[in-house]
């Protein structure tokens, strides 16, 4: 871990009100307990809310994605949603407007949610769910977030999810899937199945930007099926 990453972690814990973190040292003699049994605390302080997470985030500079961003894209939607969609990170439109999924991929996601719900007789629209990303600042050239960026910013995502406590989470694409499930499996193997993040069911499906590509007709059909399963699970 680099000095910068260690600094980011410590700043993160400090924001949670934790002033001291101990290393566990080995016991002085075999058979005796280790000198400190302190473990790193849970990332979400009691009573955590989206507002307090946003306040802790402030003008965040904990990872280098801050250098190219215009706005921090925290998340949007119903703060008491039963369903949370998690994407990868903001693109140019999102960075400009400060809202997640507002570009072409976002419009497709809106259509998918609204149309699938309408067809299946489920009375919800996009505004009824909550939508956010693994990283809150736009990666340069829309590249995939790096593991250290995902790990540092992912702590905010985990706090968001713990504050909302949805009935289910939808991981859109492999970055969200890796952040939530810590798996090396590919998206084609994992999609359409139920997984778990801290006891909350997670459905993995394709990212809408992947579905926008012309040749992904099969993937589109699969994503619609995944969404149908997800919406029925959450709202039936
Ligand atoms: S991506 Fe997340 S951790 Fe990195 S600077 Fe932005 S808000 Fe902070």
Coordinates of N, CA and C and ligand atoms in Angstrom, one line a residue:
X1 N 0.8 -1.2 0.0 CA 0.0 0.0 0.0 C 0.9 1.3 0.0
X2 N 0.5 2.2 -0.8 CA 1.4 3.4 -0.8 C 1.0 4.4 0.3
X3 N 1.9 5.4 0.6 CA 1.6 6.3 1.7 C 0.3 7.0 1.4
X4 N 0.1 7.3 0.1 CA -1.2 8.1 -0.2 C -2.4 7.2 0.2
X5 N -2.3 5.9 -0.1 CA -3.5 5.1 0.2 C -3.7 4.9 1.7
X6 N -2.6 4.8 2.4 CA -2.7 4.7 3.9 C -3.3 6.0 4.4
X7 N -2.8 7.1 3.9 CA -3.4 8.4 4.3 C -4.9 8.5 4.1
X8 N -5.3 8.0 2.9 CA -6.7 8.0 2.5 C -7.6 7.2 3.5
X9 N -7.0 6.0 3.8 CA -7.7 5.1 4.8 C -7.9 5.8 6.1
X10 N -6.8 6.4 6.6 CA -6.8 7.0 7.9 C -7.7 8.2 8.0
X11 N -7.7 9.0 6.9 CA -8.7 10.1 6.8 C -10.1 9.6 6.8
X12 N -10.3 8.5 6.1 CA -11.7 7.9 6.1 C -12.1 7.5 7.5
X13 N -11.3 6.8 8.2 CA -11.6 6.4 9.6 C -11.8 7.7 10.5
X14 N -11.0 8.7 10.3 CA -11.1 9.9 11.1 C -12.4 10.5 10.9
X15 N -12.9 10.5 9.6 CA -14.2 11.1 9.3 C -15.3 10.3 10.0
X16 N -15.1 9.1 10.3 CA -16.1 8.3 11.0 C -16.0 8.5 12.5
X17 N -15.1 9.3 12.9 CA -14.9 9.6 14.4 C -14.0 8.7 15.1
X18 N -13.2 7.9 14.3 CA -12.3 7.0 14.9 C -10.9 7.6 15.0
X19 N -10.4 7.8 16.2 CA -9.2 8.5 16.4 C -7.9 7.6 16.5
X20 N -8.1 6.3 16.8 CA -7.0 5.4 17.0 C -7.2 4.1 16.3
X21 N -6.3 3.6 15.6 CA -6.3 2.2 15.0 C -5.1 1.5 15.4
X22 N -5.2 0.3 15.9 CA -4.0 -0.5 16.4 C -3.7 -1.6 15.5
X23 N -2.4 -1.9 15.4 CA -1.9 -3.1 14.7 C -2.0 -4.2 15.7
X24 N -2.4 -5.4 15.3 CA -2.3 -6.5 16.2 C -0.9 -7.0 16.2
X25 N -0.3 -7.0 17.4 CA 1.1 -7.5 17.5 C 1.1 -8.9 18.0
X26 N 2.1 -9.7 17.6 CA 2.1 -11.1 18.0 C 2.3 -11.2 19.5
X27 N 1.9 -12.3 20.1 CA 2.1 -12.5 21.6 C 3.6 -12.5 21.9
X28 N 3.9 -12.0 23.1 CA 5.4 -12.1 23.4 C 5.9 -13.5 23.6
X29 N 5.0 -14.3 24.1 CA 5.4 -15.7 24.3 C 4.3 -16.6 23.8
X30 N 4.7 -17.8 23.2 CA 3.7 -18.7 22.7 C 2.7 -19.1 23.8
X31 N 1.4 -19.1 23.4 CA 0.4 -19.5 24.3 C -0.3 -18.3 24.9
X32 N 0.4 -17.1 24.9 CA -0.3 -15.9 25.5 C -1.1 -15.2 24.3
X33 N -2.1 -14.5 24.7 CA -2.9 -13.8 23.6 C -2.1 -12.7 23.0
X34 N -2.5 -12.3 21.8 CA -1.8 -11.2 21.1 C -2.0 -10.0 21.9
X35 N -1.1 -9.0 21.7 CA -1.0 -7.8 22.6 C -2.3 -6.9 22.4
X36 N -2.7 -6.8 21.2 CA -3.9 -6.0 21.0 C -4.8 -6.8 20.1
X37 N -6.1 -6.9 20.5 CA -7.0 -7.6 19.7 C -8.0 -6.7 18.9
X38 N -7.6 -5.4 18.9 CA -8.4 -4.4 18.2 C -8.5 -4.8 16.7
X39 N -9.7 -4.7 16.2 CA -9.9 -5.0 14.7 C -10.4 -3.7 14.1
X40 N -10.3 -3.5 12.8 CA -10.8 -2.3 12.2 C -12.3 -2.3 12.3
X41 N -12.9 -1.2 12.7 CA -14.3 -1.1 12.9 C -15.1 -1.2 11.6
X42 N -16.4 -1.5 11.8 CA -17.3 -1.5 10.7 C -17.2 -0.1 10.0
X43 N -17.4 -0.1 8.7 CA -17.2 1.2 8.1 C -18.4 2.2 8.3
X44 N -19.5 1.7 8.7 CA -20.7 2.6 8.8 C -20.9 2.9 10.3
X45 N -20.8 4.1 10.7 CA -21.1 4.5 12.1 C -22.6 4.3 12.4
X46 N -23.0 4.1 13.6 CA -24.4 3.9 14.0 C -25.2 5.2 13.5
X47 N -26.4 5.0 13.1 CA -27.2 6.1 12.7 C -26.8 6.8 11.4
X48 N -25.9 6.2 10.6 CA -25.4 6.8 9.4 C -26.6 7.1 8.4
X49 N -26.5 8.2 7.8 CA -27.5 8.6 6.8 C -26.8 9.0 5.5
X50 N -27.6 9.1 4.4 CA -27.0 9.6 3.2 C -26.4 11.0 3.4
X51 N -27.1 11.8 4.2 CA -26.7 13.2 4.4 C -25.3 13.2 5.1
X52 N -25.2 12.3 6.2 CA -23.9 12.4 6.9 C -22.8 11.8 6.1
X53 N -23.1 10.9 5.2 CA -22.1 10.3 4.3 C -21.6 11.4 3.3
X54 N -22.6 12.2 2.8 CA -22.3 13.3 1.9 C -21.4 14.3 2.6
X55 N -21.8 14.6 3.8 CA -21.0 15.6 4.6 C -19.6 15.1 4.9
X56 N -19.4 13.8 5.2 CA -18.1 13.3 5.4 C -17.3 13.4 4.1
X57 N -18.0 13.1 3.0 CA -17.3 13.1 1.7 C -16.7 14.5 1.4
X58 N -17.5 15.5 1.7 CA -17.1 16.9 1.5 C -16.5 17.1 0.1
X59 N -15.4 17.9 0.0 CA -14.7 18.1 -1.3 C -13.7 17.0 -1.4
X60 N -14.1 15.7 -1.6 CA -13.2 14.6 -1.4 C -12.0 14.6 -2.3
X61 N -10.8 14.3 -1.6 CA -9.6 14.2 -2.4 C -8.9 12.9 -2.0
X62 N -9.6 11.9 -1.6 CA -9.0 10.7 -1.0 C -8.3 9.9 -2.1
X63 N -8.7 10.0 -3.3 CA -8.0 9.2 -4.4 C -7.8 10.2 -5.6
X64 N -7.0 9.7 -6.5 CA -6.6 10.6 -7.6 C -7.6 10.9 -8.6
X65 N -8.8 10.3 -8.5 CA -9.9 10.6 -9.4 C -10.4 12.0 -9.2
X66 N -10.1 12.6 -8.1 CA -10.5 14.0 -7.8 C -9.9 15.0 -8.8
X67 N -8.7 14.6 -9.3 CA -8.0 15.5 -10.2 C -8.7 15.9 -11.4
X68 N -9.5 15.0 -12.0 CA -10.1 15.3 -13.3 C -11.6 15.6 -13.2
X69 N -12.1 15.5 -12.0 CA -13.6 15.6 -11.9 C -14.1 17.1 -11.9
X70 N -15.3 17.3 -12.4 CA -15.9 18.6 -12.2 C -16.8 18.5 -11.0
X71 N -17.6 17.4 -10.9 CA -18.5 17.3 -9.7 C -18.4 15.9 -9.2
X72 N -18.7 15.8 -7.9 CA -18.8 14.5 -7.2 C -20.2 14.0 -7.5
X73 N -20.4 12.8 -8.1 CA -21.7 12.3 -8.4 C -22.0 11.3 -7.3
X74 N -22.8 11.7 -6.3 CA -23.0 10.9 -5.1 C -24.0 9.8 -5.4
X75 N -25.2 10.2 -5.9 CA -26.3 9.2 -6.2 C -27.6 10.0 -6.2
X76 N -28.6 9.3 -6.7 CA -29.9 10.0 -6.8 C -31.0 9.0 -6.7
X77 N -32.2 9.5 -6.3 CA -33.4 8.6 -6.3 C -34.0 8.6 -4.9
X78 N -34.8 7.6 -4.7 CA -35.5 7.5 -3.4 C -34.6 7.0 -2.3
X79 N -34.4 7.8 -1.3 CA -33.5 7.5 -0.2 C -34.0 6.3 0.6
X80 N -35.2 5.9 0.5 CA -35.7 4.8 1.2 C -36.1 3.7 0.3
X81 N -35.4 3.6 -0.8 CA -35.8 2.6 -1.9 C -35.6 1.2 -1.4
X82 N -36.4 0.3 -2.0 CA -36.3 -1.1 -1.8 C -35.2 -1.7 -2.7
X83 N -34.9 -0.9 -3.7 CA -34.0 -1.4 -4.8 C -32.9 -0.4 -5.1
X84 N -31.6 -0.8 -5.1 CA -30.5 0.1 -5.4 C -29.8 -0.4 -6.6
X85 N -29.6 0.4 -7.6 CA -28.7 0.0 -8.8 C -27.4 0.6 -8.6
X86 N -26.3 -0.2 -8.8 CA -25.0 0.3 -8.7 C -24.2 0.2 -10.0
X87 N -23.7 1.3 -10.5 CA -23.0 1.3 -11.7 C -21.5 1.4 -11.4
X88 N -20.7 1.8 -12.5 CA -19.3 1.8 -12.3 C -18.8 3.2 -11.8
X89 N -19.0 4.2 -12.6 CA -18.6 5.6 -12.3 C -19.2 6.6 -13.2
X90 N -19.1 7.9 -12.9 CA -19.7 8.9 -13.8 C -19.0 9.0 -15.1
X91 N -19.8 9.3 -16.2 CA -19.2 9.7 -17.5 C -19.2 11.2 -17.6
X92 N -19.1 11.7 -18.8 CA -19.0 13.1 -19.1 C -20.3 13.8 -18.7
X93 N -21.4 13.3 -19.1 CA -22.7 13.9 -18.8 C -23.0 13.9 -17.3
X94 N -22.6 12.8 -16.6 CA -22.9 12.7 -15.2 C -22.0 13.7 -14.4
X95 N -20.7 13.8 -14.9 CA -19.7 14.7 -14.3 C -20.2 16.2 -14.4
X96 N -20.8 16.5 -15.6 CA -21.3 17.8 -15.8 C -22.5 18.1 -14.9
X97 N -23.5 17.2 -14.9 CA -24.7 17.5 -14.2 C -24.7 17.1 -12.7
X98 N -23.7 16.3 -12.3 CA -23.7 15.9 -10.9 C -24.7 14.8 -10.5
X99 N -25.2 14.1 -11.5 CA -26.2 13.1 -11.3 C -25.8 11.8 -12.0
X100 N -26.1 10.6 -11.4 CA -25.7 9.4 -12.1 C -26.7 9.0 -13.2
X101 N -26.1 8.3 -14.2 CA -26.9 7.7 -15.3 C -27.9 8.7 -15.9
X102 N -27.3 9.8 -16.4 CA -28.1 10.8 -17.2 C -27.7 10.8 -18.7
X103 N -26.6 10.2 -19.1 CA -26.3 10.1 -20.5 C -27.0 9.1 -21.2
X104 N -26.5 8.6 -22.3 CA -27.3 7.6 -23.2 C -27.5 6.3 -22.4
X105 N -26.5 5.9 -21.7 CA -26.6 4.6 -20.9 C -27.7 4.8 -19.8
X106 N -27.7 6.0 -19.3 CA -28.7 6.3 -18.2 C -30.1 6.3 -18.8
X107 N -30.2 6.9 -20.0 CA -31.6 6.9 -20.6 C -32.1 5.5 -20.9
X108 N -31.1 4.6 -21.3 CA -31.5 3.3 -21.5 C -31.9 2.6 -20.2
X109 N -31.2 2.9 -19.1 CA -31.5 2.3 -17.8 C -32.9 2.8 -17.4
X110 N -33.2 4.1 -17.6 CA -34.5 4.6 -17.3 C -35.6 3.8 -18.0
X111 N -35.4 3.7 -19.4 CA -36.4 2.9 -20.2 C -36.5 1.5 -19.7
X112 N -35.4 0.9 -19.4 CA -35.5 -0.5 -18.9 C -36.3 -0.6 -17.7
X113 N -36.1 0.2 -16.7 CA -36.8 0.2 -15.4 C -38.3 0.5 -15.7
X114 N -38.5 1.6 -16.3 CA -39.9 2.1 -16.5 C -40.7 1.1 -17.3
X115 N -40.1 0.7 -18.5 CA -40.9 -0.2 -19.4 C -41.1 -1.6 -18.8
X116 N -40.0 -2.2 -18.2 CA -40.2 -3.5 -17.6 C -41.2 -3.5 -16.5
X117 N -41.2 -2.5 -15.7 CA -42.1 -2.4 -14.6 C -43.5 -2.3 -15.1
X118 N -43.7 -1.4 -16.2 CA -45.1 -1.2 -16.7 C -45.6 -2.5 -17.4
X119 N -44.7 -3.2 -18.1 CA -45.1 -4.4 -18.8 C -45.5 -5.5 -17.7
X120 N -44.8 -5.5 -16.6 CA -45.0 -6.6 -15.6 C -46.0 -6.2 -14.6
X121 N -46.6 -5.0 -14.8 CA -47.7 -4.6 -13.8 C -47.1 -4.2 -12.5
X122 N -45.9 -3.7 -12.4 CA -45.3 -3.3 -11.2 C -45.3 -1.8 -11.1
X123 N -46.0 -1.2 -10.1 CA -46.2 0.2 -10.1 C -45.0 1.0 -9.7
X124 N -43.8 0.9 -10.3 CA -42.7 1.8 -10.0 C -42.1 2.4 -11.2
X125 N -41.3 3.5 -11.0 CA -40.6 4.2 -12.0 C -39.2 4.4 -11.5
X126 N -38.3 4.9 -12.4 CA -36.9 5.1 -12.0 C -36.8 5.9 -10.7
X127 N -37.7 6.9 -10.6 CA -37.5 7.8 -9.4 C -37.8 7.0 -8.1
X128 N -38.4 5.8 -8.2 CA -38.7 5.0 -7.0 C -37.5 4.2 -6.5
X129 N -36.4 4.1 -7.3 CA -35.3 3.3 -6.9 C -34.1 4.3 -6.6
X130 N -33.0 3.8 -6.1 CA -31.9 4.7 -5.8 C -30.8 4.2 -6.7
X131 N -30.0 5.1 -7.3 CA -29.0 4.8 -8.3 C -27.7 5.5 -7.9
X132 N -26.6 4.7 -7.8 CA -25.3 5.3 -7.6 C -24.2 4.5 -8.2
X133 N -23.0 4.9 -8.0 CA -21.8 4.2 -8.6 C -20.8 3.8 -7.6
X134 N -19.9 2.9 -8.1 CA -18.8 2.5 -7.2 C -17.9 3.7 -6.9
X135 N -17.4 4.4 -7.9 CA -16.6 5.6 -7.7 C -17.5 6.8 -8.0
X136 N -17.3 7.9 -7.3 CA -18.1 9.1 -7.4 C -17.5 10.2 -8.3
X137 N -16.3 10.0 -8.7 CA -15.7 10.9 -9.6 C -15.3 10.3 -11.0
X138 N -15.4 11.1 -12.0 CA -15.3 10.5 -13.4 C -13.8 10.1 -13.6
X139 N -13.6 8.9 -14.0 CA -12.2 8.5 -14.3 C -11.8 9.1 -15.7
X140 N -10.5 9.5 -15.8 CA -10.1 10.1 -17.1 C -10.4 9.2 -18.3
X141 N -10.8 9.8 -19.4 CA -11.1 9.1 -20.6 C -12.1 7.9 -20.3
X142 N -12.9 8.0 -19.3 CA -13.9 7.0 -18.9 C -13.3 5.6 -18.7
X143 N -12.0 5.6 -18.3 CA -11.4 4.3 -18.1 C -12.0 3.6 -16.9
X144 N -11.8 2.3 -16.8 CA -12.3 1.5 -15.7 C -11.6 2.0 -14.4
X145 N -12.3 2.2 -13.3 CA -11.6 2.6 -12.0 C -10.6 1.5 -11.6
X146 N -9.5 2.0 -11.1 CA -8.4 1.1 -10.6 C -8.8 0.5 -9.3
X147 N -8.2 -0.6 -8.9 CA -8.5 -1.3 -7.7 C -8.4 -0.4 -6.5
X148 N -7.4 0.4 -6.4 CA -7.3 1.3 -5.2 C -8.4 2.3 -5.1
X149 N -8.8 2.9 -6.3 CA -9.8 3.8 -6.4 C -11.2 3.2 -5.9
X150 N -11.4 2.0 -6.4 CA -12.6 1.3 -6.1 C -12.6 1.0 -4.6
X151 N -11.5 0.6 -4.0 CA -11.5 0.3 -2.6 C -11.7 1.5 -1.7
X152 N -11.1 2.6 -2.1 CA -11.2 3.8 -1.3 C -12.6 4.4 -1.4
X153 N -13.1 4.6 -2.6 CA -14.4 5.2 -2.8 C -15.5 4.2 -2.5
X154 N -15.2 2.9 -2.6 CA -16.2 1.8 -2.3 C -16.7 1.9 -0.9
X155 N -15.9 2.5 0.0 CA -16.4 2.6 1.4 C -17.6 3.5 1.5
X156 N -17.6 4.5 0.6 CA -18.8 5.4 0.6 C -20.0 4.6 0.1
X157 N -19.8 3.8 -1.0 CA -20.8 3.0 -1.5 C -21.4 2.1 -0.4
X158 N -20.5 1.4 0.3 CA -21.0 0.5 1.3 C -21.8 1.2 2.4
X159 N -21.4 2.4 2.7 CA -22.1 3.2 3.7 C -23.5 3.6 3.1
X160 N -23.5 3.9 1.9 CA -24.8 4.3 1.2 C -25.8 3.1 1.3
X161 N -25.2 1.9 1.0 CA -26.1 0.7 1.0 C -26.5 0.3 2.4
X162 N -25.7 0.5 3.3 CA -26.0 0.2 4.7 C -27.0 1.2 5.3
X163 N -26.9 2.4 4.8 CA -27.9 3.5 5.2 C -29.3 3.2 4.6
X164 N -29.3 2.8 3.4 CA -30.6 2.6 2.7 C -31.2 1.3 3.1
X165 N -30.4 0.3 3.2 CA -30.8 -1.1 3.5 C -31.9 -1.6 2.6
X166 N -31.6 -1.6 1.3 CA -32.6 -2.1 0.3 C -32.9 -3.6 0.4
X167 N -34.0 -3.9 -0.2 CA -34.4 -5.4 -0.2 C -33.5 -6.1 -1.2
X168 N -33.0 -5.4 -2.2 CA -32.1 -6.0 -3.2 C -31.2 -5.0 -3.8
X169 N -30.1 -5.4 -4.4 CA -29.2 -4.5 -5.1 C -29.0 -5.1 -6.5
X170 N -28.9 -4.2 -7.5 CA -28.6 -4.7 -8.8 C -27.2 -4.1 -9.2
X171 N -26.3 -5.0 -9.4 CA -24.9 -4.7 -9.9 C -24.9 -4.6 -11.4
X172 N -24.6 -3.4 -11.9 CA -24.6 -3.1 -13.3 C -23.2 -3.2 -13.9
X173 N -22.9 -4.4 -14.5 CA -21.5 -4.5 -15.1 C -20.5 -5.1 -14.1
X174 N -19.3 -5.4 -14.7 CA -18.4 -6.1 -13.9 C -17.7 -5.3 -12.8
X175 N -17.6 -4.0 -13.0 CA -16.9 -3.2 -11.9 C -17.8 -3.2 -10.6
X176 N -19.1 -3.0 -10.8 CA -20.0 -3.0 -9.6 C -20.0 -4.4 -9.0
X177 N -20.0 -5.4 -9.9 CA -20.0 -6.8 -9.4 C -18.8 -7.1 -8.6
X178 N -17.6 -6.7 -9.1 CA -16.3 -6.9 -8.4 C -16.3 -6.2 -7.0
X179 N -16.8 -5.0 -7.1 CA -16.8 -4.2 -5.8 C -17.7 -4.8 -4.7
X180 N -18.8 -5.3 -5.2 CA -19.8 -5.9 -4.2 C -19.5 -7.3 -3.8
X181 N -19.0 -8.1 -4.8 CA -18.9 -9.5 -4.6 C -17.5 -10.0 -4.4
X182 N -16.5 -9.2 -4.8 CA -15.1 -9.5 -4.6 C -14.9 -10.9 -5.3
X183 N -15.4 -11.0 -6.6 CA -15.2 -12.2 -7.3 C -14.3 -12.0 -8.5
X184 N -13.8 -13.1 -9.0 CA -13.0 -13.0 -10.2 C -13.8 -13.6 -11.4
X185 N -15.0 -14.0 -11.1 CA -15.8 -14.6 -12.2 C -16.2 -13.5 -13.2
X186 N -16.4 -13.9 -14.4 CA -16.8 -12.9 -15.4 C -18.3 -12.6 -15.3
X187 N -18.7 -11.5 -16.0 CA -20.1 -11.1 -15.9 C -21.0 -12.1 -16.6
X188 N -20.6 -12.8 -17.6 CA -21.5 -13.7 -18.3 C -21.8 -14.9 -17.4
X189 N -20.8 -15.3 -16.6 CA -21.1 -16.4 -15.6 C -22.0 -16.0 -14.5
X190 N -21.8 -14.7 -14.0 CA -22.5 -14.3 -12.8 C -23.9 -13.7 -13.0
X191 N -24.1 -13.2 -14.2 CA -25.4 -12.5 -14.5 C -26.6 -13.4 -14.4
X192 N -27.7 -12.8 -14.0 CA -28.9 -13.5 -14.0 C -29.1 -14.4 -12.7
X193 N -28.1 -14.4 -11.8 CA -28.1 -15.2 -10.6 C -28.1 -14.3 -9.4
X194 N -28.6 -14.9 -8.3 CA -28.6 -14.2 -7.0 C -27.3 -14.4 -6.3
X195 N -26.8 -13.3 -5.8 CA -25.5 -13.4 -5.0 C -25.9 -12.6 -3.7
X196 N -24.9 -12.4 -2.8 CA -25.2 -11.7 -1.6 C -24.1 -10.7 -1.3
X197 N -24.5 -9.5 -0.8 CA -23.6 -8.5 -0.2 C -24.1 -8.3 1.2
X198 N -23.4 -8.7 2.2 CA -23.8 -8.6 3.6 C -25.3 -8.9 3.8
X199 N -25.6 -10.0 3.4 CA -27.0 -10.6 3.5 C -28.0 -10.0 2.6
X200 N -27.7 -8.9 1.9 CA -28.6 -8.4 0.9 C -28.5 -9.1 -0.4
X201 N -29.6 -9.6 -1.0 CA -29.5 -10.2 -2.3 C -29.0 -9.3 -3.4
X202 N -28.1 -9.8 -4.2 CA -27.6 -9.0 -5.3 C -27.8 -9.7 -6.6
X203 N -28.5 -9.0 -7.6 CA -28.6 -9.5 -8.9 C -27.6 -8.8 -9.8
X204 N -26.8 -9.6 -10.6 CA -25.8 -9.0 -11.5 C -26.4 -9.0 -12.9
X205 N -26.2 -7.9 -13.6 CA -26.6 -7.9 -15.0 C -25.6 -7.0 -15.7
X206 N -25.8 -6.9 -17.0 CA -24.9 -6.1 -17.9 C -25.1 -4.6 -17.6
X207 N -24.0 -3.8 -17.8 CA -24.1 -2.4 -17.7 C -24.8 -1.8 -19.0
X208 N -25.7 -0.9 -18.8 CA -26.4 -0.4 -20.0 C -25.5 0.1 -21.1
X209 N -24.3 0.6 -20.8 CA -23.5 1.1 -21.9 C -23.0 -0.1 -22.8
X210 N -22.9 -1.3 -22.2 CA -22.6 -2.5 -23.0 C -23.8 -2.8 -23.9
X211 N -25.0 -2.6 -23.3 CA -26.2 -3.0 -24.1 C -26.4 -2.0 -25.3
X212 N -25.8 -0.8 -25.2 CA -26.0 0.1 -26.3 C -25.4 -0.3 -27.6
X213 N -24.4 -1.2 -27.5 CA -23.7 -1.6 -28.7 C -24.6 -2.5 -29.5
X214 N -24.7 -2.1 -30.8 CA -25.6 -2.8 -31.7 C -25.6 -4.3 -31.6
X215 N -24.4 -4.9 -31.5 CA -24.3 -6.3 -31.7 C -24.7 -7.1 -30.4
X216 N -25.2 -6.3 -29.4 CA -25.5 -7.0 -28.2 C -27.0 -7.3 -28.0
X217 N -27.7 -7.7 -29.0 CA -29.1 -8.0 -28.9 C -29.4 -9.1 -27.9
X218 N -28.5 -10.2 -27.9 CA -28.8 -11.3 -27.0 C -28.6 -10.8 -25.6
X219 N -27.6 -10.0 -25.4 CA -27.3 -9.5 -24.0 C -28.5 -8.6 -23.6
X220 N -29.0 -7.8 -24.5 CA -30.2 -7.0 -24.2 C -31.4 -7.9 -23.6
X221 N -31.6 -8.9 -24.4 CA -32.7 -9.8 -23.9 C -32.5 -10.4 -22.6
X222 N -31.2 -10.8 -22.4 CA -30.8 -11.3 -21.1 C -31.0 -10.3 -19.9
X223 N -30.6 -9.1 -20.2 CA -30.7 -8.0 -19.2 C -32.1 -7.7 -18.9
X224 N -33.0 -7.8 -19.9 CA -34.4 -7.6 -19.6 C -35.0 -8.7 -18.7
X225 N -34.5 -9.9 -19.0 CA -34.9 -11.0 -18.1 C -34.4 -10.9 -16.7
X226 N -33.2 -10.4 -16.5 CA -32.6 -10.2 -15.2 C -33.4 -9.2 -14.4
X227 N -33.8 -8.1 -15.2 CA -34.5 -7.0 -14.5 C -35.9 -7.5 -14.1
X228 N -36.5 -8.3 -15.0 CA -37.9 -8.8 -14.6 C -37.8 -9.6 -13.3
X229 N -36.8 -10.5 -13.3 CA -36.6 -11.4 -12.0 C -36.4 -10.5 -10.8
X230 N -35.6 -9.5 -11.0 CA -35.3 -8.5 -9.9 C -36.5 -7.8 -9.4
X231 N -37.2 -7.2 -10.4 CA -38.4 -6.4 -10.0 C -39.5 -7.2 -9.3
X232 N -39.7 -8.4 -9.8 CA -40.7 -9.3 -9.2 C -40.2 -9.6 -7.7
X233 N -38.9 -9.9 -7.6 CA -38.4 -10.3 -6.3 C -38.7 -9.1 -5.3
X234 N -38.4 -7.9 -5.7 CA -38.4 -6.8 -4.8 C -39.9 -6.3 -4.5
X235 N -40.7 -6.3 -5.6 CA -42.0 -5.6 -5.5 C -43.2 -6.5 -5.4
X236 N -43.1 -7.8 -5.6 CA -44.3 -8.6 -5.6 C -44.8 -8.8 -4.2
Ligands
LIG1 S1 -13.6 8.9 -6.5 FE1 -14.4 8.8 -4.4 S2 -12.7 8.6 -3.0 FE2 -11.9 9.3 -5.0 S3 -11.9 11.5 -4.8 FE3 -13.9 11.0 -5.7 S4 -15.3 10.8 -4.0 FE4 -13.2 10.8 -3.2

